[in-house]
XYZ file of C-alpha atoms in Angstrom:
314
model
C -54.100 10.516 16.312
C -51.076 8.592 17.163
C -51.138 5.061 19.089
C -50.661 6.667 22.498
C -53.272 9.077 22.141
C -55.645 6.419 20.707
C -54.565 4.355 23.813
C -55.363 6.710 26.339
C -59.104 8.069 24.914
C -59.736 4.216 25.188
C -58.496 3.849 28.224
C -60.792 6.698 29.665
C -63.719 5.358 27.733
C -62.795 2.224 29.258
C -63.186 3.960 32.888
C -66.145 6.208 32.105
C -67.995 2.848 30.538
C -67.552 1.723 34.383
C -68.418 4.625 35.679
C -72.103 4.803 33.855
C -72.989 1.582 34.827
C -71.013 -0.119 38.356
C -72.827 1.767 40.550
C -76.439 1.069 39.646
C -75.317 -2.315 39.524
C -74.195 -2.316 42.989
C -77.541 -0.603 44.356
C -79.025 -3.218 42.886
C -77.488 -5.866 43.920
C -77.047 -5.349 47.369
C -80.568 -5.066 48.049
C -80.325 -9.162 47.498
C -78.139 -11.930 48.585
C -76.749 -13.190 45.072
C -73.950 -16.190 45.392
C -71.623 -15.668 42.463
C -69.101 -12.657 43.921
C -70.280 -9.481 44.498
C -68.321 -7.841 41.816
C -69.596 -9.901 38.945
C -73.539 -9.177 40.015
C -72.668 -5.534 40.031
C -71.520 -5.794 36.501
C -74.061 -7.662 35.143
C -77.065 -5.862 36.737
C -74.927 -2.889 35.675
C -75.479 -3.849 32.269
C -78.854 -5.217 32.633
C -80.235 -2.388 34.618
C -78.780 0.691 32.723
C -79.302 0.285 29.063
C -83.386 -0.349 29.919
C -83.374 2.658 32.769
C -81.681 5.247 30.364
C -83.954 4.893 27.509
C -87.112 4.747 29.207
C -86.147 8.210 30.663
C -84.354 9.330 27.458
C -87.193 8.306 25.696
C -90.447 9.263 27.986
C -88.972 12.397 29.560
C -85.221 13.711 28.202
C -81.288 12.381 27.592
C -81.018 15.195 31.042
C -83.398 13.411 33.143
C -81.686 10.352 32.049
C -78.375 11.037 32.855
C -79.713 12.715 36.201
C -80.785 9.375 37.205
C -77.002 7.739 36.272
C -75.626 10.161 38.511
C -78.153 9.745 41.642
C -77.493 6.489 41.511
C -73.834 6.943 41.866
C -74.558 9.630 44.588
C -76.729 7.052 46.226
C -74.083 4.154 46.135
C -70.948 6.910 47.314
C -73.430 8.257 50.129
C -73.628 4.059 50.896
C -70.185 3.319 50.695
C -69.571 6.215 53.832
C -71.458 3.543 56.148
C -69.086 1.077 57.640
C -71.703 -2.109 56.329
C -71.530 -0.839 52.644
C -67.431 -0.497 53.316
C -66.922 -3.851 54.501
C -69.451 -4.889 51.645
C -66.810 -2.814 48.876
C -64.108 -4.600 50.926
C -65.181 -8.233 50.025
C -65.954 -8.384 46.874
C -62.314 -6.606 45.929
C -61.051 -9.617 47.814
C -63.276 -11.655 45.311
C -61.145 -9.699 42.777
C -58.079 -11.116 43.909
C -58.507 -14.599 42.513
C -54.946 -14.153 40.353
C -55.719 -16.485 37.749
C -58.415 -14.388 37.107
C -57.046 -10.845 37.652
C -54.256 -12.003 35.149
C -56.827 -13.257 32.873
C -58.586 -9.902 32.730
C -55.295 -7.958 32.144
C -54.107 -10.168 29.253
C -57.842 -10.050 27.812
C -57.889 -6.216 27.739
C -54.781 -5.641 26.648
C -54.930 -8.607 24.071
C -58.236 -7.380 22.929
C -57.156 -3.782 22.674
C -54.675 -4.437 19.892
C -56.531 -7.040 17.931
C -59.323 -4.088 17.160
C -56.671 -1.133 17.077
C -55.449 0.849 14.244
C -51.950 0.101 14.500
C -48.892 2.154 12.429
C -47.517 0.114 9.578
C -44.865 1.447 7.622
C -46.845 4.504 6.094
C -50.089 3.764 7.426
C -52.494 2.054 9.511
C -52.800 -1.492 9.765
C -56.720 -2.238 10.368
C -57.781 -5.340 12.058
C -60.533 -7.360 10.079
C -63.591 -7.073 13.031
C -63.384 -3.146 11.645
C -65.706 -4.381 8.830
C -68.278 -4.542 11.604
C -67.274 -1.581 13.425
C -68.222 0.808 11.017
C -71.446 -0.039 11.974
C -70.800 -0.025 15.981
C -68.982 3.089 15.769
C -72.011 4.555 13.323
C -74.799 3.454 15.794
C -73.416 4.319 18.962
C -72.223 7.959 17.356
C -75.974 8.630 16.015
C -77.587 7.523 19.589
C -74.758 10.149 21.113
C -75.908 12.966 18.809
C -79.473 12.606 17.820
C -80.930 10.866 21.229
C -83.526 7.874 21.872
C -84.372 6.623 19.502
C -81.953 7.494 17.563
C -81.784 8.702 13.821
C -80.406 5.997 11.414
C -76.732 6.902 10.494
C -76.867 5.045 6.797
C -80.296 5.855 5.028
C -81.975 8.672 4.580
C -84.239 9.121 1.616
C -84.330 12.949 1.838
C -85.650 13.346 5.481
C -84.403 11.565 9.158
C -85.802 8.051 9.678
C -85.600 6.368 12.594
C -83.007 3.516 13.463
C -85.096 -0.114 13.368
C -82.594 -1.980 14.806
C -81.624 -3.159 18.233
C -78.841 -0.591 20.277
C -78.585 -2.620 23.595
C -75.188 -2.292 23.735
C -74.458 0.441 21.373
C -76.730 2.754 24.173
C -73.921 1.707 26.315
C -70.944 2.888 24.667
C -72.038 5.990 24.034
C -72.184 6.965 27.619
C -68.657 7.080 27.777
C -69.047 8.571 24.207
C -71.112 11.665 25.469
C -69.890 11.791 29.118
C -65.879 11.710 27.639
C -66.810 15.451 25.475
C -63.759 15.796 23.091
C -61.621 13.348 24.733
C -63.616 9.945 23.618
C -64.908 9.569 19.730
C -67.518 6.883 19.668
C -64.953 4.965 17.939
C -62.928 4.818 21.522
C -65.857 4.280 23.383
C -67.038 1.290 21.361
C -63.736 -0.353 22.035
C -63.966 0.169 25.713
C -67.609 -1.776 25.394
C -65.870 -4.396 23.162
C -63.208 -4.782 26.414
C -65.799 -4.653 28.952
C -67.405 -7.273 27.102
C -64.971 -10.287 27.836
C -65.689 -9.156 31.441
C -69.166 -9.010 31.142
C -68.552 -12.808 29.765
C -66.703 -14.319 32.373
C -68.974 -12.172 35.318
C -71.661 -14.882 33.746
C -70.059 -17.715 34.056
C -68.943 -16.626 37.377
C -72.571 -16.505 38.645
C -73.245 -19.965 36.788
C -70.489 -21.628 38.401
C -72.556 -21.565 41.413
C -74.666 -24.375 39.858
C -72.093 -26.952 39.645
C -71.768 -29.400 42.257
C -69.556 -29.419 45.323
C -66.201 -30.551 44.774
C -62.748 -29.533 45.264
C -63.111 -26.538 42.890
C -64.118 -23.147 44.465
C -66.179 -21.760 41.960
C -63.668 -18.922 41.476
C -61.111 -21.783 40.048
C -63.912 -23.084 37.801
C -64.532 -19.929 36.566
C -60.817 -18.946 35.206
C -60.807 -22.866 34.017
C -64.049 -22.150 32.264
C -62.761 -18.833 30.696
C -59.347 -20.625 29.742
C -61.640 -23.280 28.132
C -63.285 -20.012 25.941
C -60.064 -20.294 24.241
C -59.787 -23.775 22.641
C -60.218 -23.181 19.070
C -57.495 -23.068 16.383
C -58.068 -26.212 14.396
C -59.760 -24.509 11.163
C -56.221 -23.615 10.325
C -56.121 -26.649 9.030
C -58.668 -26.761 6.186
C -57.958 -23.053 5.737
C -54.535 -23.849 5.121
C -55.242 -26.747 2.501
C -57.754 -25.226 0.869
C -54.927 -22.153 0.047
C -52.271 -24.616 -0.976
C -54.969 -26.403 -3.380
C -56.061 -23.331 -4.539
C -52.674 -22.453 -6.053
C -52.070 -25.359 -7.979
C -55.162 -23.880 -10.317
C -53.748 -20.620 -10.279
C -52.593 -17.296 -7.963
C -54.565 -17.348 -4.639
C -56.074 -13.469 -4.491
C -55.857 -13.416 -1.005
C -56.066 -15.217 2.474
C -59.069 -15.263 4.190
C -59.832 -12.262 6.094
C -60.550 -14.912 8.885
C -59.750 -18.766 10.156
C -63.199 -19.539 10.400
C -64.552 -18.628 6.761
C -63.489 -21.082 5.011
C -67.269 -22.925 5.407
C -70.015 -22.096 7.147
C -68.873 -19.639 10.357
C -68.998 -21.701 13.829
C -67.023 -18.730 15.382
C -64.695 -19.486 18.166
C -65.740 -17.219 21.721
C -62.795 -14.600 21.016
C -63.766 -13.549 17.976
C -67.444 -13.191 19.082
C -66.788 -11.101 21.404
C -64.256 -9.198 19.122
C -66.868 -9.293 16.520
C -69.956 -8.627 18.067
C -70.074 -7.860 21.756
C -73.711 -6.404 21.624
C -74.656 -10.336 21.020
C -72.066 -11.379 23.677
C -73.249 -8.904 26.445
C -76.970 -9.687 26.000
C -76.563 -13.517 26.062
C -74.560 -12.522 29.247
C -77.126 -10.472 31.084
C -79.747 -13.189 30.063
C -77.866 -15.666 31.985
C -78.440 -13.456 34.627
C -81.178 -13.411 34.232
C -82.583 -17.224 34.414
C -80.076 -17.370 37.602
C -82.740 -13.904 39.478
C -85.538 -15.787 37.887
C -84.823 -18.894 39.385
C -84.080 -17.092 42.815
C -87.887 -15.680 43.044
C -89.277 -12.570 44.851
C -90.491 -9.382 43.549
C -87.280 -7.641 42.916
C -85.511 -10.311 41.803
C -88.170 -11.013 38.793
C -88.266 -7.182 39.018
C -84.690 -7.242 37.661
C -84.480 -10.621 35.423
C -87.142 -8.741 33.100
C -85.466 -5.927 33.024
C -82.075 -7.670 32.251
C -84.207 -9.788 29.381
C -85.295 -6.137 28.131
C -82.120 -4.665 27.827
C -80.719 -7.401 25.908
């Protein structure tokens, strides 16, 4: 597959990903009055509200009852959006989208993010990025739950017979919406880098609905937000040791290698980008648990309704 072609599948995945989960988030959230910007409640209860809703009908009843209920819910929230309240609702929060710092942020994150985890062309062959180590695992998980179901079949052992996967698919039930929904177009390899870009959003949605707990000042909490997200980029210093401890190393002898990474050269304190590079499963769920302490602390039935369902999913 060459670059473009890779490109585009993950750009579709990218859009599909959206697709599965926006508009329960959006039902959802507009039966409450959340401060935080309407747009990053939708993606968070998105995420919350989908993984825990597909698998219970997956699971309980069939993947085509499941996916009935992913499109109801987006027939439910187009049917809304034709009444002029639900419009003007749509029409705010993509005003809340127009906060440049952060609409800048988002673009440089994706695109950023799309070719640290890309198979790139070098010379006469691919250049793999490190985080792949990982992904074969991602990509593994999220393909099994695509072709065997919920739960799904584990895609690395079987001693002569299917066992079932032991091990948490959160986010891995995510990506392969896109994965399924996309047919030949999307490989679960595409759609796990889609999750991996939606997951920097999914991120900064949080600490958009947490910079509603600071205290009033001259900041809008939009412009704390994109300093906050700015802030999940200060790292860098472990080039340091991991730069001495190289230039040491070759006065014993030839070094066999760098590194495959800045931050293993001790014990891994890993710097925000490459966690959510890494592993966006663990990203996403602390993300939708911050959610949900901030429904939890707002009370009512559906709002607890929702912060346990957001602390199931993850």
């Amino acid at each position: 597959m060459t670059i473009i072609a890779d490109l585009a599948a993950t750009a579709l995945a990218v859009a599909l990903f959206g697709l599965c989960v926006l508009p329960a988030g959006w039902l959802a959230g507009r039966r409450l009055d959340l401060p935080g910007g309407t747009a990053s409640w939708t993606l968070l209860l998105g995420v919350a509200l989908v993984p825990l809703g597909y698998f219970l009908l997956a699971h309980w009843l069939s993947p085509a009852v499941a996916w009935a209920g992913l499109a109801a819910a987006s027939g439910v929230a187009l049917a809304g959006l034709a009444r002029g309240a639900e419009r003007q609702a749509l029409t705010e929060a993509l005003a809340g989208l127009k906060n440049r710092r952060l609409l800048w942020g988002a673009v440089l994150w994706t695109g950023t993010a799309w070719l640290l985890i890309a198979d790139l062309p070098f010379g006469d062959g691919l250049s793999l990025s490190g985080v792949l180590i990982d992904y074969a695992k991602h990509v593994s998980v999220t393909d099994a739950i695509s072709r065997t179901g919920i739960p799904p079949v584990n895609p690395s052992f079987r001693p002569g017979s299917d066992q079932p996967l032991f091990y948490y698919y959160f986010w891995f039930l995510l990506c392969s919406l896109p994965d399924q929904l996309g047919g030949g177009l999307v490989t679960a390899k595409h759609a796990v880098f889609a999750g991996t870009l939606w997951a920097g959003l999914v991120l900064v949605a949080a600490l958009r609905v947490t910079a509603e707990l600071l205290p009033p000042s001259r900041l809008s909490p939009a412009d704390a937000t994109a300093i906050a997200a700015a802030l999940l980029l200060v790292t860098g210093l472990d080039l340091l040791p991991f730069l001495a401890i190289h230039r040491y190393a070759a006065l014993a002898g030839p070094v066999p290698g760098p590194l495959p990474d800045l931050e293993w050269w001790n014990e891994q304190v890993t710097a925000w980008t490459a966690a959510v590079l890494w592993v966006p499963h663990h990203v996403g769920a602390l993300a939708v648990c911050l959610a949900g302490f901030r429904l939890a602390e707002r009370g009512g039935v559906l709002a607890l309704g929702l912060a346990g369902a957001a602390f199931a999913s993850a």
